[in-house]
PDB file of C-alpha atoms and ligand atoms in Angstrom:
ATOM      1  CA  MET A1346       0.029   0.024   0.007  1.00 51.00           C
ATOM      2  CA  LYS A1347       1.169   3.435  -0.867  1.00 67.00           C
ATOM      3  CA  GLU A1348       1.802   5.903   1.882  1.00 77.00           C
ATOM      4  CA  GLN A1349      -0.918   8.511   2.919  1.00 88.00           C
ATOM      5  CA  LEU A1350      -0.301  11.967   1.712  1.00 93.00           C
ATOM      6  CA  LEU A1351      -1.534  15.525   2.863  1.00 95.00           C
ATOM      7  CA  CYS A1352      -2.355  18.220   0.278  1.00 96.00           C
ATOM      8  CA  GLY A1353      -1.301  21.808   1.248  1.00 97.00           C
ATOM      9  CA  VAL A1354      -2.504  25.107  -0.526  1.00 98.00           C
ATOM     10  CA  ASP A1355      -0.754  28.171   0.322  1.00 96.00           C
ATOM     11  CA  LEU A1356      -3.010  31.069  -0.861  1.00 95.00           C
ATOM     12  CA  GLY A1357      -1.269  34.409  -0.826  1.00 90.00           C
ATOM     13  CA  GLY A1358      -1.861  37.701  -2.679  1.00 86.00           C
ATOM     14  CA  THR A1359       1.113  37.095  -5.163  1.00 86.00           C
ATOM     15  CA  LYS A1360       1.424  33.408  -5.172  1.00 92.00           C
ATOM     16  CA  LEU A1361      -0.782  30.274  -5.053  1.00 96.00           C
ATOM     17  CA  SER A1362       1.219  27.111  -4.303  1.00 97.00           C
ATOM     18  CA  VAL A1363      -0.251  23.544  -4.127  1.00 97.00           C
ATOM     19  CA  GLY A1364       1.755  20.643  -2.735  1.00 97.00           C
ATOM     20  CA  LEU A1365       1.649  16.982  -1.737  1.00 96.00           C
ATOM     21  CA  VAL A1366       3.280  16.514   1.673  1.00 96.00           C
ATOM     22  CA  ARG A1367       4.162  13.434   3.500  1.00 94.00           C
ATOM     23  CA  LEU A1368       3.140  12.852   7.110  1.00 94.00           C
ATOM     24  CA  ASP A1369       6.619  13.603   8.197  1.00 95.00           C
ATOM     25  CA  GLY A1370       6.464  17.023   6.633  1.00 95.00           C
ATOM     26  CA  SER A1371       8.590  16.514   3.702  1.00 95.00           C
ATOM     27  CA  LEU A1372       7.424  17.752   0.285  1.00 96.00           C
ATOM     28  CA  VAL A1373       6.620  15.246  -2.539  1.00 94.00           C
ATOM     29  CA  ASP A1374       5.769  17.701  -5.353  1.00 96.00           C
ATOM     30  CA  LYS A1375       4.296  21.123  -5.942  1.00 97.00           C
ATOM     31  CA  VAL A1376       2.808  23.545  -8.470  1.00 97.00           C
ATOM     32  CA  VAL A1377       2.776  27.240  -8.335  1.00 97.00           C
ATOM     33  CA  ALA A1378       0.647  29.809  -9.947  1.00 97.00           C
ATOM     34  CA  TYR A1379       0.914  33.672 -10.170  1.00 95.00           C
ATOM     35  CA  ASP A1380      -2.168  34.376 -12.094  1.00 93.00           C
ATOM     36  CA  HIS A1381      -4.886  33.357  -9.569  1.00 93.00           C
ATOM     37  CA  THR A1382      -6.065  36.826  -8.530  1.00 89.00           C
ATOM     38  CA  LYS A1383      -7.230  37.345 -12.072  1.00 90.00           C
ATOM     39  CA  ASN A1384     -10.127  34.903 -11.263  1.00 90.00           C
ATOM     40  CA  ASN A1385     -13.268  35.651  -9.350  1.00 92.00           C
ATOM     41  CA  GLU A1386     -13.692  33.822  -6.114  1.00 93.00           C
ATOM     42  CA  ALA A1387     -15.431  30.925  -7.587  1.00 93.00           C
ATOM     43  CA  GLY A1388     -12.743  30.653 -10.337  1.00 94.00           C
ATOM     44  CA  LEU A1389     -10.067  30.743  -7.817  1.00 95.00           C
ATOM     45  CA  CYS A1390     -11.628  27.769  -5.942  1.00 96.00           C
ATOM     46  CA  ALA A1391     -11.836  26.015  -9.290  1.00 97.00           C
ATOM     47  CA  GLN A1392      -8.131  26.841  -9.913  1.00 97.00           C
ATOM     48  CA  ILE A1393      -7.138  25.144  -6.622  1.00 97.00           C
ATOM     49  CA  ARG A1394      -9.047  22.009  -7.543  1.00 97.00           C
ATOM     50  CA  ASP A1395      -7.345  21.944 -11.056  1.00 97.00           C
ATOM     51  CA  MET A1396      -3.815  22.290  -9.425  1.00 97.00           C
ATOM     52  CA  VAL A1397      -4.522  19.557  -6.971  1.00 96.00           C
ATOM     53  CA  HIS A1398      -5.815  17.256  -9.793  1.00 95.00           C
ATOM     54  CA  GLN A1399      -2.711  18.127 -11.814  1.00 96.00           C
ATOM     55  CA  LEU A1400      -0.428  17.030  -8.997  1.00 95.00           C
ATOM     56  CA  LEU A1401      -2.356  13.789  -8.252  1.00 94.00           C
ATOM     57  CA  THR A1402      -2.413  12.963 -11.986  1.00 95.00           C
ATOM     58  CA  ARG A1403       1.312  13.665 -12.228  1.00 94.00           C
ATOM     59  CA  ARG A1404       1.999  11.444  -9.336  1.00 92.00           C
ATOM     60  CA  ARG A1405      -0.636   8.758 -10.123  1.00 91.00           C
ATOM     61  CA  ILE A1406      -2.485   9.220  -6.953  1.00 89.00           C
ATOM     62  CA  GLU A1407      -6.156   8.675  -6.353  1.00 87.00           C
ATOM     63  CA  GLU A1408      -7.749  11.271  -4.440  1.00 85.00           C
ATOM     64  CA  ARG A1409     -10.029   9.122  -2.208  1.00 79.00           C
ATOM     65  CA  ALA A1410      -7.408   6.490  -1.600  1.00 76.00           C
ATOM     66  CA  LEU A1411      -4.499   8.552  -0.643  1.00 75.00           C
ATOM     67  CA  LEU A1412      -5.268  11.978   0.370  1.00 80.00           C
ATOM     68  CA  ARG A1413      -5.898  12.628   3.975  1.00 87.00           C
ATOM     69  CA  GLY A1414      -7.398  16.002   3.044  1.00 94.00           C
ATOM     70  CA  VAL A1415      -6.674  19.366   1.681  1.00 97.00           C
ATOM     71  CA  GLY A1416      -5.493  22.164   4.157  1.00 98.00           C
ATOM     72  CA  ILE A1417      -5.385  25.828   2.966  1.00 98.00           C
ATOM     73  CA  GLY A1418      -3.309  28.575   4.597  1.00 97.00           C
ATOM     74  CA  PHE A1419      -5.015  31.883   3.686  1.00 95.00           C
ATOM     75  CA  ALA A1420      -3.568  35.434   3.904  1.00 90.00           C
ATOM     76  CA  GLY A1421      -6.370  37.065   5.632  1.00 90.00           C
ATOM     77  CA  HIS A1422      -8.942  37.061   8.510  1.00 92.00           C
ATOM     78  CA  LEU A1423     -11.220  33.987   8.788  1.00 95.00           C
ATOM     79  CA  ARG A1424     -14.020  32.713  10.819  1.00 97.00           C
ATOM     80  CA  PHE A1425     -12.417  29.457  11.428  1.00 96.00           C
ATOM     81  CA  ASP A1426     -15.444  27.423  12.414  1.00 96.00           C
ATOM     82  CA  GLU A1427     -17.389  28.316   9.410  1.00 97.00           C
ATOM     83  CA  GLY A1428     -14.451  28.449   7.018  1.00 97.00           C
ATOM     84  CA  VAL A1429     -15.525  32.012   5.808  1.00 97.00           C
ATOM     85  CA  VAL A1430     -13.212  34.869   4.816  1.00 96.00           C
ATOM     86  CA  ILE A1431     -14.118  37.939   6.995  1.00 95.00           C
ATOM     87  CA  THR A1432     -11.805  40.193   5.063  1.00 90.00           C
ATOM     88  CA  THR A1433      -8.370  40.497   3.549  1.00 87.00           C
ATOM     89  CA  SER A1434      -6.090  43.231   2.253  1.00 81.00           C
ATOM     90  CA  ASN A1435      -3.870  40.929   0.249  1.00 80.00           C
ATOM     91  CA  PHE A1436      -5.902  40.466  -2.853  1.00 82.00           C
ATOM     92  CA  PRO A1437      -6.550  43.957  -4.287  1.00 76.00           C
ATOM     93  CA  LEU A1438      -8.674  42.634  -7.152  1.00 79.00           C
ATOM     94  CA  LEU A1439     -10.726  40.236  -5.161  1.00 82.00           C
ATOM     95  CA  LYS A1440     -13.133  41.338  -2.462  1.00 82.00           C
ATOM     96  CA  MET A1441     -13.507  38.003  -0.718  1.00 88.00           C
ATOM     97  CA  LYS A1442     -15.716  39.675   1.745  1.00 91.00           C
ATOM     98  CA  ASN A1443     -17.796  37.035   3.716  1.00 94.00           C
ATOM     99  CA  PHE A1444     -16.692  34.521   1.181  1.00 95.00           C
ATOM    100  CA  PRO A1445     -17.383  30.808   2.159  1.00 97.00           C
ATOM    101  CA  ILE A1446     -14.036  29.571   0.961  1.00 97.00           C
ATOM    102  CA  ARG A1447     -14.066  26.298   2.732  1.00 97.00           C
ATOM    103  CA  ARG A1448     -17.594  25.265   1.464  1.00 97.00           C
ATOM    104  CA  MET A1449     -16.615  26.373  -2.142  1.00 97.00           C
ATOM    105  CA  VAL A1450     -13.445  24.332  -2.196  1.00 97.00           C
ATOM    106  CA  GLN A1451     -15.000  21.478  -0.334  1.00 97.00           C
ATOM    107  CA  SER A1452     -17.496  21.163  -3.157  1.00 97.00           C
ATOM    108  CA  HIS A1453     -14.671  20.011  -5.440  1.00 96.00           C
ATOM    109  CA  PHE A1454     -13.313  17.234  -3.174  1.00 95.00           C
ATOM    110  CA  GLN A1455     -14.425  14.239  -1.417  1.00 93.00           C
ATOM    111  CA  VAL A1456     -11.741  14.351   1.197  1.00 94.00           C
ATOM    112  CA  PRO A1457     -12.037  17.019   4.009  1.00 95.00           C
ATOM    113  CA  VAL A1458     -10.970  20.645   3.556  1.00 97.00           C
ATOM    114  CA  ILE A1459      -9.725  22.819   6.284  1.00 97.00           C
ATOM    115  CA  VAL A1460      -8.840  26.587   5.976  1.00 98.00           C
ATOM    116  CA  ASP A1461      -7.040  28.624   8.490  1.00 97.00           C
ATOM    117  CA  ASN A1462      -4.795  31.780   8.212  1.00 93.00           C
ATOM    118  CA  ASP A1463      -1.347  31.426   6.918  1.00 93.00           C
ATOM    119  CA  ALA A1464       0.521  32.485  10.187  1.00 94.00           C
ATOM    120  CA  ASN A1465      -1.376  29.565  12.092  1.00 96.00           C
ATOM    121  CA  ALA A1466      -0.497  27.277   9.179  1.00 96.00           C
ATOM    122  CA  GLN A1467       3.164  28.015   9.302  1.00 96.00           C
ATOM    123  CA  SER A1468       3.305  27.858  13.077  1.00 97.00           C
ATOM    124  CA  TYR A1469       1.823  24.390  13.149  1.00 97.00           C
ATOM    125  CA  ALA A1470       4.524  23.020  10.574  1.00 97.00           C
ATOM    126  CA  GLU A1471       7.152  24.661  12.779  1.00 97.00           C
ATOM    127  CA  PHE A1472       5.554  23.063  15.902  1.00 97.00           C
ATOM    128  CA  LEU A1473       5.392  19.551  14.356  1.00 97.00           C
ATOM    129  CA  PHE A1474       8.423  19.448  12.086  1.00 96.00           C
ATOM    130  CA  GLY A1475      10.708  22.468  13.038  1.00 97.00           C
ATOM    131  CA  ALA A1476      12.052  24.326  15.901  1.00 97.00           C
ATOM    132  CA  GLY A1477       8.946  23.521  17.977  1.00 97.00           C
ATOM    133  CA  ALA A1478       9.253  19.769  17.678  1.00 96.00           C
ATOM    134  CA  GLY A1479       9.334  18.084  21.187  1.00 96.00           C
ATOM    135  CA  TYR A1480       7.528  20.861  22.986  1.00 98.00           C
ATOM    136  CA  ASP A1481       3.724  20.907  23.883  1.00 97.00           C
ATOM    137  CA  THR A1482       3.561  24.714  23.744  1.00 98.00           C
ATOM    138  CA  MET A1483       5.175  27.079  21.294  1.00 98.00           C
ATOM    139  CA  ILE A1484       4.666  30.657  20.242  1.00 98.00           C
ATOM    140  CA  PHE A1485       5.608  31.435  16.547  1.00 98.00           C
ATOM    141  CA  LEU A1486       6.313  34.909  15.321  1.00 97.00           C
ATOM    142  CA  THR A1487       6.478  35.641  11.677  1.00 95.00           C
ATOM    143  CA  VAL A1488       8.292  38.841  10.608  1.00 95.00           C
ATOM    144  CA  SER A1489       7.890  39.501   6.997  1.00 92.00           C
ATOM    145  CA  THR A1490       6.094  42.047   4.830  1.00 89.00           C
ATOM    146  CA  GLY A1491       3.463  41.761   7.764  1.00 90.00           C
ATOM    147  CA  ILE A1492       3.702  40.426  11.207  1.00 94.00           C
ATOM    148  CA  GLY A1493       1.636  37.636  12.691  1.00 93.00           C
ATOM    149  CA  ALA A1494       1.866  35.007  15.378  1.00 96.00           C
ATOM    150  CA  GLY A1495       0.773  31.660  15.832  1.00 97.00           C
ATOM    151  CA  LEU A1496      -0.216  30.407  19.368  1.00 98.00           C
ATOM    152  CA  VAL A1497       0.297  26.622  19.810  1.00 98.00           C
ATOM    153  CA  LEU A1498      -0.996  25.825  23.374  1.00 98.00           C
ATOM    154  CA  ASN A1499      -0.927  22.337  24.536  1.00 97.00           C
ATOM    155  CA  ARG A1500      -0.528  21.015  21.113  1.00 96.00           C
ATOM    156  CA  ARG A1501      -3.576  22.865  19.667  1.00 97.00           C
ATOM    157  CA  ILE A1502      -3.667  26.122  17.815  1.00 98.00           C
ATOM    158  CA  TYR A1503      -5.469  28.717  19.970  1.00 98.00           C
ATOM    159  CA  ARG A1504      -7.684  30.727  17.612  1.00 97.00           C
ATOM    160  CA  GLY A1505      -9.809  32.681  19.965  1.00 97.00           C
ATOM    161  CA  MET A1506     -13.520  33.430  19.706  1.00 97.00           C
ATOM    162  CA  THR A1507     -13.693  34.340  15.977  1.00 95.00           C
ATOM    163  CA  GLY A1508     -10.595  32.714  14.652  1.00 94.00           C
ATOM    164  CA  THR A1509      -8.367  35.904  14.660  1.00 94.00           C
ATOM    165  CA  ALA A1510      -6.195  35.291  17.731  1.00 96.00           C
ATOM    166  CA  GLY A1511      -2.466  35.991  17.145  1.00 94.00           C
ATOM    167  CA  GLU A1512      -2.853  39.159  15.042  1.00 93.00           C
ATOM    168  CA  PHE A1513       0.166  40.316  16.995  1.00 96.00           C
ATOM    169  CA  GLY A1514       1.396  42.817  14.371  1.00 95.00           C
ATOM    170  CA  HIS A1515      -1.495  45.014  15.555  1.00 95.00           C
ATOM    171  CA  THR A1516      -0.486  45.063  19.237  1.00 97.00           C
ATOM    172  CA  ILE A1517       0.549  48.702  19.930  1.00 97.00           C
ATOM    173  CA  VAL A1518       4.194  49.027  21.018  1.00 97.00           C
ATOM    174  CA  ASN A1519       4.716  52.879  20.726  1.00 96.00           C
ATOM    175  CA  PRO A1520       1.569  55.090  21.572  1.00 95.00           C
ATOM    176  CA  HIS A1521       3.467  58.252  20.756  1.00 96.00           C
ATOM    177  CA  SER A1522       4.355  56.935  17.250  1.00 95.00           C
ATOM    178  CA  ASP A1523       3.589  59.006  14.163  1.00 93.00           C
ATOM    179  CA  ILE A1524       3.687  55.866  11.929  1.00 93.00           C
ATOM    180  CA  ARG A1525       0.234  54.792  10.926  1.00 92.00           C
ATOM    181  CA  CYS A1526      -0.558  51.130  10.547  1.00 92.00           C
ATOM    182  CA  GLY A1527      -2.755  49.790   7.688  1.00 88.00           C
ATOM    183  CA  CYS A1528      -5.319  49.210  10.470  1.00 90.00           C
ATOM    184  CA  GLY A1529      -5.670  53.007  11.171  1.00 93.00           C
ATOM    185  CA  ASN A1530      -3.946  53.041  14.443  1.00 96.00           C
ATOM    186  CA  TYR A1531      -0.522  54.528  15.229  1.00 96.00           C
ATOM    187  CA  GLY A1532       2.513  52.625  16.640  1.00 96.00           C
ATOM    188  CA  CYS A1533       1.371  48.936  15.879  1.00 97.00           C
ATOM    189  CA  LEU A1534       4.365  46.579  15.970  1.00 97.00           C
ATOM    190  CA  MET A1535       3.665  46.276  12.190  1.00 95.00           C
ATOM    191  CA  SER A1536       4.346  49.965  11.763  1.00 96.00           C
ATOM    192  CA  HIS A1537       7.816  49.728  13.496  1.00 97.00           C
ATOM    193  CA  ALA A1538       9.053  46.330  12.548  1.00 98.00           C
ATOM    194  CA  SER A1539       7.614  44.980   9.369  1.00 96.00           C
ATOM    195  CA  GLY A1540       8.619  44.917   5.673  1.00 94.00           C
ATOM    196  CA  LEU A1541       5.718  47.052   4.939  1.00 92.00           C
ATOM    197  CA  ALA A1542       6.951  49.904   7.252  1.00 95.00           C
ATOM    198  CA  LEU A1543      10.522  49.968   5.783  1.00 96.00           C
ATOM    199  CA  PRO A1544       9.905  52.947   3.380  1.00 95.00           C
ATOM    200  CA  GLN A1545       8.379  55.059   6.110  1.00 94.00           C
ATOM    201  CA  VAL A1546      11.084  54.298   8.702  1.00 95.00           C
ATOM    202  CA  VAL A1547      13.984  54.860   6.251  1.00 95.00           C
ATOM    203  CA  ARG A1548      12.315  58.204   5.126  1.00 94.00           C
ATOM    204  CA  LYS A1549      12.182  59.275   8.640  1.00 94.00           C
ATOM    205  CA  LYS A1550      15.757  58.414   9.439  1.00 95.00           C
ATOM    206  CA  LEU A1551      16.980  60.386   6.329  1.00 93.00           C
ATOM    207  CA  GLU A1552      14.880  63.388   7.532  1.00 93.00           C
ATOM    208  CA  GLN A1553      16.517  63.066  10.897  1.00 94.00           C
ATOM    209  CA  GLY A1554      19.768  63.404   9.364  1.00 94.00           C
ATOM    210  CA  GLU A1555      21.105  59.759   9.473  1.00 94.00           C
ATOM    211  CA  LYS A1556      23.664  59.213   6.799  1.00 92.00           C
ATOM    212  CA  SER A1557      23.537  56.511   4.225  1.00 91.00           C
ATOM    213  CA  GLU A1558      26.248  55.609   1.692  1.00 89.00           C
ATOM    214  CA  LEU A1559      23.634  54.257  -0.722  1.00 88.00           C
ATOM    215  CA  THR A1560      21.852  56.025  -3.428  1.00 84.00           C
ATOM    216  CA  ILE A1561      18.248  56.108  -2.343  1.00 83.00           C
ATOM    217  CA  ASP A1562      16.163  57.873  -4.947  1.00 81.00           C
ATOM    218  CA  ASP A1563      12.872  56.161  -4.357  1.00 84.00           C
ATOM    219  CA  THR A1564      12.234  55.271  -0.593  1.00 86.00           C
ATOM    220  CA  THR A1565       8.824  53.475  -1.553  1.00 86.00           C
ATOM    221  CA  ARG A1566      10.931  50.705  -3.200  1.00 88.00           C
ATOM    222  CA  ILE A1567      12.895  49.898  -0.131  1.00 94.00           C
ATOM    223  CA  ASN A1568      12.223  46.281   1.140  1.00 94.00           C
ATOM    224  CA  GLY A1569      14.026  43.619   3.344  1.00 95.00           C
ATOM    225  CA  GLU A1570      16.324  42.769   0.536  1.00 95.00           C
ATOM    226  CA  PHE A1571      17.500  46.231   0.040  1.00 95.00           C
ATOM    227  CA  ILE A1572      18.242  46.721   3.690  1.00 97.00           C
ATOM    228  CA  LYS A1573      20.121  43.179   3.704  1.00 97.00           C
ATOM    229  CA  ALA A1574      22.292  44.287   0.749  1.00 96.00           C
ATOM    230  CA  GLY A1575      22.979  47.597   2.557  1.00 96.00           C
ATOM    231  CA  LEU A1576      23.884  45.726   5.791  1.00 96.00           C
ATOM    232  CA  ASP A1577      26.271  43.479   3.948  1.00 96.00           C
ATOM    233  CA  ALA A1578      27.816  46.562   2.373  1.00 95.00           C
ATOM    234  CA  GLY A1579      28.375  48.143   5.746  1.00 96.00           C
ATOM    235  CA  ASP A1580      25.843  51.004   5.316  1.00 96.00           C
ATOM    236  CA  PRO A1581      25.246  52.785   8.652  1.00 97.00           C
ATOM    237  CA  LEU A1582      21.602  53.584   7.816  1.00 97.00           C
ATOM    238  CA  CYS A1583      20.749  49.991   7.042  1.00 97.00           C
ATOM    239  CA  ARG A1584      22.525  48.876  10.247  1.00 97.00           C
ATOM    240  CA  SER A1585      20.494  51.461  12.187  1.00 98.00           C
ATOM    241  CA  VAL A1586      17.266  50.150  10.690  1.00 98.00           C
ATOM    242  CA  VAL A1587      18.069  46.590  11.528  1.00 98.00           C
ATOM    243  CA  LEU A1588      19.061  47.402  15.125  1.00 98.00           C
ATOM    244  CA  GLU A1589      15.908  49.396  15.629  1.00 98.00           C
ATOM    245  CA  TYR A1590      13.697  46.737  14.085  1.00 98.00           C
ATOM    246  CA  ALA A1591      15.430  44.140  16.421  1.00 98.00           C
ATOM    247  CA  ASP A1592      14.533  46.198  19.422  1.00 98.00           C
ATOM    248  CA  TYR A1593      10.941  46.228  18.466  1.00 98.00           C
ATOM    249  CA  ILE A1594      10.799  42.410  17.899  1.00 98.00           C
ATOM    250  CA  GLY A1595      12.552  41.969  21.183  1.00 98.00           C
ATOM    251  CA  ILE A1596       9.814  44.052  22.932  1.00 98.00           C
ATOM    252  CA  GLY A1597       7.282  41.941  21.117  1.00 98.00           C
ATOM    253  CA  ILE A1598       8.638  38.575  22.219  1.00 98.00           C
ATOM    254  CA  TYR A1599       9.099  39.993  25.628  1.00 98.00           C
ATOM    255  CA  ASN A1600       5.280  40.678  25.680  1.00 98.00           C
ATOM    256  CA  LEU A1601       4.587  37.200  24.331  1.00 98.00           C
ATOM    257  CA  PHE A1602       6.735  35.791  27.076  1.00 98.00           C
ATOM    258  CA  GLN A1603       4.801  37.659  29.745  1.00 98.00           C
ATOM    259  CA  ILE A1604       1.484  36.485  28.472  1.00 97.00           C
ATOM    260  CA  PHE A1605       2.138  32.787  27.614  1.00 98.00           C
ATOM    261  CA  ASN A1606       5.334  31.888  29.576  1.00 98.00           C
ATOM    262  CA  PRO A1607       6.176  29.530  26.741  1.00 98.00           C
ATOM    263  CA  PRO A1608       9.309  27.215  26.745  1.00 98.00           C
ATOM    264  CA  VAL A1609      10.077  28.203  23.199  1.00 98.00           C
ATOM    265  CA  ILE A1610       9.446  31.177  20.910  1.00 98.00           C
ATOM    266  CA  VAL A1611      10.234  30.618  17.244  1.00 98.00           C
ATOM    267  CA  LEU A1612      11.071  33.484  14.740  1.00 98.00           C
ATOM    268  CA  GLY A1613      10.416  32.917  11.116  1.00 95.00           C
ATOM    269  CA  GLY A1614       9.662  35.154   8.002  1.00 93.00           C
ATOM    270  CA  GLY A1615      11.596  36.961   5.348  1.00 92.00           C
ATOM    271  CA  LEU A1616      13.246  39.453   7.575  1.00 96.00           C
ATOM    272  CA  MET A1617      14.945  36.814   9.600  1.00 96.00           C
ATOM    273  CA  SER A1618      17.453  36.581   6.688  1.00 95.00           C
ATOM    274  CA  TRP A1619      19.002  39.781   8.033  1.00 97.00           C
ATOM    275  CA  GLY A1620      21.096  37.441   9.936  1.00 97.00           C
ATOM    276  CA  PRO A1621      23.088  37.335  13.238  1.00 98.00           C
ATOM    277  CA  LEU A1622      23.303  41.114  13.887  1.00 98.00           C
ATOM    278  CA  TYR A1623      19.505  41.269  13.840  1.00 98.00           C
ATOM    279  CA  PHE A1624      18.808  37.907  15.763  1.00 98.00           C
ATOM    280  CA  ASP A1625      21.378  38.455  18.457  1.00 98.00           C
ATOM    281  CA  ARG A1626      20.005  42.003  19.048  1.00 98.00           C
ATOM    282  CA  ILE A1627      16.459  40.685  19.321  1.00 98.00           C
ATOM    283  CA  LYS A1628      17.623  38.142  21.924  1.00 98.00           C
ATOM    284  CA  GLU A1629      19.655  40.808  23.775  1.00 98.00           C
ATOM    285  CA  LYS A1630      16.636  43.205  23.992  1.00 98.00           C
ATOM    286  CA  PHE A1631      14.383  40.255  25.140  1.00 98.00           C
ATOM    287  CA  TYR A1632      16.777  39.246  27.909  1.00 98.00           C
ATOM    288  CA  SER A1633      17.451  42.649  29.141  1.00 98.00           C
ATOM    289  CA  LEU A1634      13.625  43.287  29.448  1.00 98.00           C
ATOM    290  CA  ALA A1635      12.897  39.817  30.979  1.00 98.00           C
ATOM    291  CA  GLY A1636      15.771  40.363  33.501  1.00 96.00           C
ATOM    292  CA  ASP A1637      15.247  38.386  36.757  1.00 96.00           C
ATOM    293  CA  MET A1638      11.566  37.499  35.730  1.00 97.00           C
ATOM    294  CA  LEU A1639      12.827  34.649  33.805  1.00 96.00           C
ATOM    295  CA  TYR A1640      12.668  31.668  36.331  1.00 97.00           C
ATOM    296  CA  ASP A1641      13.304  28.862  33.776  1.00 97.00           C
ATOM    297  CA  PRO A1642      15.328  28.806  30.445  1.00 96.00           C
ATOM    298  CA  ILE A1643      13.403  29.767  27.417  1.00 98.00           C
ATOM    299  CA  GLU A1644      14.461  28.907  23.788  1.00 98.00           C
ATOM    300  CA  ILE A1645      14.463  31.761  21.158  1.00 98.00           C
ATOM    301  CA  ALA A1646      14.928  29.800  17.968  1.00 98.00           C
ATOM    302  CA  LEU A1647      14.933  30.465  14.352  1.00 98.00           C
ATOM    303  CA  ALA A1648      12.302  28.606  12.173  1.00 97.00           C
ATOM    304  CA  LYS A1649      13.450  25.644  10.318  1.00 95.00           C
ATOM    305  CA  THR A1650      10.671  24.738   7.775  1.00 91.00           C
ATOM    306  CA  GLY A1651      12.246  27.079   5.109  1.00 84.00           C
ATOM    307  CA  ARG A1652      10.987  28.039   1.735  1.00 85.00           C
ATOM    308  CA  ASP A1653       8.006  25.871   1.719  1.00 92.00           C
ATOM    309  CA  ALA A1654       6.786  26.571   5.176  1.00 92.00           C
ATOM    310  CA  GLY A1655       3.466  28.022   3.855  1.00 93.00           C
ATOM    311  CA  LEU A1656       2.596  24.810   1.957  1.00 95.00           C
ATOM    312  CA  ILE A1657       3.886  22.315   4.573  1.00 97.00           C
ATOM    313  CA  GLY A1658       2.062  24.277   7.181  1.00 97.00           C
ATOM    314  CA  ALA A1659      -1.381  24.290   5.414  1.00 98.00           C
ATOM    315  CA  ALA A1660      -0.924  20.582   4.972  1.00 97.00           C
ATOM    316  CA  SER A1661       0.074  20.219   8.638  1.00 97.00           C
ATOM    317  CA  LEU A1662      -3.335  21.604   9.751  1.00 97.00           C
ATOM    318  CA  LEU A1663      -4.839  18.194   8.935  1.00 96.00           C
ATOM    319  CA  LEU A1664      -2.778  16.699  11.600  1.00 96.00           C
ATOM    320  CA  GLU A1665      -3.841  19.064  14.333  1.00 94.00           C
ATOM    321  CA  GLY A1666      -4.941  17.051  17.508  1.00 80.00           C
ATOM    322  CA  GLN A1667      -3.785  13.699  16.100  1.00 74.00           C
TER     323      GLN A1667
HETATM  324 ZN1  LIG B2968      -2.191  47.851  13.175  1.00 55.78          ZN
END
């Protein structure tokens, strides 16, 4: 008998990936599309069906016999129990408002379909197969274009009343901030430590007279890679951004520590590629704040699931509670 597989769908604003994943979290095969947001909502669900079937055909797998289910990680707010999208800002062409995504995708499959937000999906992969393996409780923080957390408490994802628990990017870390978040508030962690906020933060530093050796003609194009390249080239402004960003994430994980007292906090997402200067400073800030309130060792670890974390995470949702 062939082994059982999981199907993972990573549904983001720029990329739709579908993959087959083994029960140990390793990837068998995947297909990727970048044209999915040209569809309407129903068309998008049909595209997911077609991509899953493409993989099953390619691998000669029968859906009912081998697939334990289809897990979808979605970049937006969901009502988890109903599998309904509340809202998302990641799909400019699609409204998705109150869209019953789980029911629509389920209508194309015989095996069960589950939908959760992408940060929860990634965190569960990290919990089962990555830096959280071996623990019963793990807090995951993804620092990328946006910032989100996944709260795995006693082996289950904690989702809250609606399904939106863990929107940690919108916790306020600086009430005197003049940087406005997409949510409308000022001083969210997202407005001080996310990829999205980089143009504003760099502009502010330039206005304050901080010097850069780089030619910065268009601050709107500044992203994580730009800062990484500047950091590697020894640019003082990029270094200053990285250290300031690290301090805010250090404050963030300190807050998480005080709420959950977890044995491990895992950091993932694109900005973690800024490297040791960034990661070490995050830990330094955390330990300086925690001081003598830390009674047992805590592990602050980097995520291990890598490039396909979204896919593997979506698939791993099918293993929750097993
Ligand atoms: Zn916010």
